[in-house]
CSV table of C-alpha atoms in Angstrom, one decimal:
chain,number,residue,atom,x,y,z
A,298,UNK,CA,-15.4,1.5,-40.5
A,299,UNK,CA,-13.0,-1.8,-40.2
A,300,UNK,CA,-10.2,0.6,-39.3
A,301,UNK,CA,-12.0,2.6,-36.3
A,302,UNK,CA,-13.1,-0.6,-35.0
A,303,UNK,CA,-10.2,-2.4,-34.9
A,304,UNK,CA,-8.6,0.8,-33.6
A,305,UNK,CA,-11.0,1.0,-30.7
A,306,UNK,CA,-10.5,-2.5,-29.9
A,307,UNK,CA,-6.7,-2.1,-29.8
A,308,UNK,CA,-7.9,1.0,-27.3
A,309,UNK,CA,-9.8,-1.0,-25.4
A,310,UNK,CA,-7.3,-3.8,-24.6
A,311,UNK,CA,-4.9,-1.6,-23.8
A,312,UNK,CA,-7.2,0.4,-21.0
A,313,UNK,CA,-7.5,-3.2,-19.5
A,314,UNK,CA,-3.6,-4.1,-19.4
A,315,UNK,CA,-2.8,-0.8,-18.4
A,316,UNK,CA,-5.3,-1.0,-15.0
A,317,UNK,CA,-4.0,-1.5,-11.7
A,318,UNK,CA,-5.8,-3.4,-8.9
A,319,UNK,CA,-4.2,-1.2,-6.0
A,320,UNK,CA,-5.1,-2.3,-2.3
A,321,UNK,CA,-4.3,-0.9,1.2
A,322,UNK,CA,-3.2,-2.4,4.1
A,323,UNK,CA,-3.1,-1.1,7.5
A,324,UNK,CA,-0.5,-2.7,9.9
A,325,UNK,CA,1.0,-2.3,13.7
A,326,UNK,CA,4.7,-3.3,14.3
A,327,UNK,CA,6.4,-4.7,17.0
A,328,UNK,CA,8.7,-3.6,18.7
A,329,UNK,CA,5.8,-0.1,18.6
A,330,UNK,CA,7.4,3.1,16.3
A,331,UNK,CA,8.6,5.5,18.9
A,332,UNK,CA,10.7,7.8,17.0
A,333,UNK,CA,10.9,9.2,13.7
A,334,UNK,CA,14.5,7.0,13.3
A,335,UNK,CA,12.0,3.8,13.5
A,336,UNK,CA,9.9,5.4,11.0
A,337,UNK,CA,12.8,5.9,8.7
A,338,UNK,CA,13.6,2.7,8.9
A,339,UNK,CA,10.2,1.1,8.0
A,340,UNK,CA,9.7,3.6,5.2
A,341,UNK,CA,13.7,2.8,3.8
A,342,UNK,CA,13.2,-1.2,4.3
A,343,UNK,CA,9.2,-1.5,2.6
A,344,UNK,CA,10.3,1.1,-0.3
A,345,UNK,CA,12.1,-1.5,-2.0
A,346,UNK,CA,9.5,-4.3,-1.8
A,347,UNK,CA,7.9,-5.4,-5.0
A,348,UNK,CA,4.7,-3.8,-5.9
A,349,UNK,CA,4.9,-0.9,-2.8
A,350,UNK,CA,3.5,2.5,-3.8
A,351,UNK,CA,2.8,4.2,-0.9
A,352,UNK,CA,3.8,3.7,2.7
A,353,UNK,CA,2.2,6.1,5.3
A,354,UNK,CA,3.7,6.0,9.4
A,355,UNK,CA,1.5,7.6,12.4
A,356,UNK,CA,4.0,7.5,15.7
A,357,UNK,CA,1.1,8.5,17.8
A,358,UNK,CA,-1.5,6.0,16.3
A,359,UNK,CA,1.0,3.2,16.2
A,360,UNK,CA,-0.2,2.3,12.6
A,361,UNK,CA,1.5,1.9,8.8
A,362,UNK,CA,-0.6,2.0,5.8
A,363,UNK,CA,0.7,0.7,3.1
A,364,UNK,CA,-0.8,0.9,-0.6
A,365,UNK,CA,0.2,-1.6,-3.3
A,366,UNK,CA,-0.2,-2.8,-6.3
A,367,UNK,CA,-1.8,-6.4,-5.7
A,368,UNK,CA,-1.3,-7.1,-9.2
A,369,UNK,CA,2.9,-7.7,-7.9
A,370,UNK,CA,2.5,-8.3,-4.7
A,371,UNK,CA,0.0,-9.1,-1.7
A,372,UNK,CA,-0.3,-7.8,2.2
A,373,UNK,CA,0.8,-11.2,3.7
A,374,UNK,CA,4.2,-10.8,1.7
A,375,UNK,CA,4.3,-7.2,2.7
A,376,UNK,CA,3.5,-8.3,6.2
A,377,UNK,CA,6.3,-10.8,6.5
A,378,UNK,CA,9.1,-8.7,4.6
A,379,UNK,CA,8.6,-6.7,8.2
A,380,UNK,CA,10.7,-9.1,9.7
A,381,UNK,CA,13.7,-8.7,7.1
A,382,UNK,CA,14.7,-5.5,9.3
A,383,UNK,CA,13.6,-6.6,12.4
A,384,UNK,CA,9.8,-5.8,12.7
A,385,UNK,CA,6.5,-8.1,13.4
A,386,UNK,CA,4.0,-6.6,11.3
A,387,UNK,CA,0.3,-7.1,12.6
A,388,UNK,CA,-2.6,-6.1,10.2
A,389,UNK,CA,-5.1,-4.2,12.2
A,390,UNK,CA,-8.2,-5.5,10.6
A,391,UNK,CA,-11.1,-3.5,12.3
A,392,UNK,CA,-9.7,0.1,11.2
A,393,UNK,CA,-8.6,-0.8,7.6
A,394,UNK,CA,-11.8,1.1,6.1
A,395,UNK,CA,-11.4,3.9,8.6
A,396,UNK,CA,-7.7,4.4,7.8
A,397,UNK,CA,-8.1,4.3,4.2
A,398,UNK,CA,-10.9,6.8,3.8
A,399,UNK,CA,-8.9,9.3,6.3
A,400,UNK,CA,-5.7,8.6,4.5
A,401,UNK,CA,-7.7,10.1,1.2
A,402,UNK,CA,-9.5,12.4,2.7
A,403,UNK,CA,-6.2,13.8,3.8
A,404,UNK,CA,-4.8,13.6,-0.1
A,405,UNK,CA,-8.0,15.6,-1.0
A,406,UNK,CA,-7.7,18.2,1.4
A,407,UNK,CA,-10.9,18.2,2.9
């Protein structure tokens, strides 16, 4: 009994390190994205930023959403690595929810 117990504990705490709090944030840039070279170079520069899992450009909607791991990192230091290659990053509030649900609902398919 003392072993499965202690064995489900050990389970337990490592669920709970293991979790990731991962967060999404949904950005404009200026100068706007008018090519698929500006793209490239948004998606090339933010790759290498702490904590960045997924990075997501729409030319025609003028938006990048950005999921990360807020555990390593946050959106205002995602936000200001922007200007490391040139960029003014702008977090568009308003549509965050909106973007994020259509982002998944894109993963899923549907």
């Amino acid at each position: 009994m003392k072993k499965v117990l202690i064995l489900s504990t050990m389970m337990l705490t490592a669920i709970v390190a293991i979790a990731k709090d991962i967060k999404t944030v949904v950005v404009t840039t200026q100068p706007q994205m008018h090519c698929s070279g500006c793209e490239d170079k948004i998606k090339g520069n933010l790759r290498f930023e702490k904590g960045v899992k997924q990075i997501e450009c729409s030319i025609d909607e003028q938006r990048v959403t950005i999921t990360y791991d807020a555990d390593k990192t946050s959106s205002e230091k995602i936000i200001q690595s922007f200007g490391k290659f040139g960029y003014k990053a702008t977090e568009v509030k308003n549509e965050k929810k909106a973007e994020t649900k259509k982002a998944q609902t894109k993963k899923l398919g549907k």
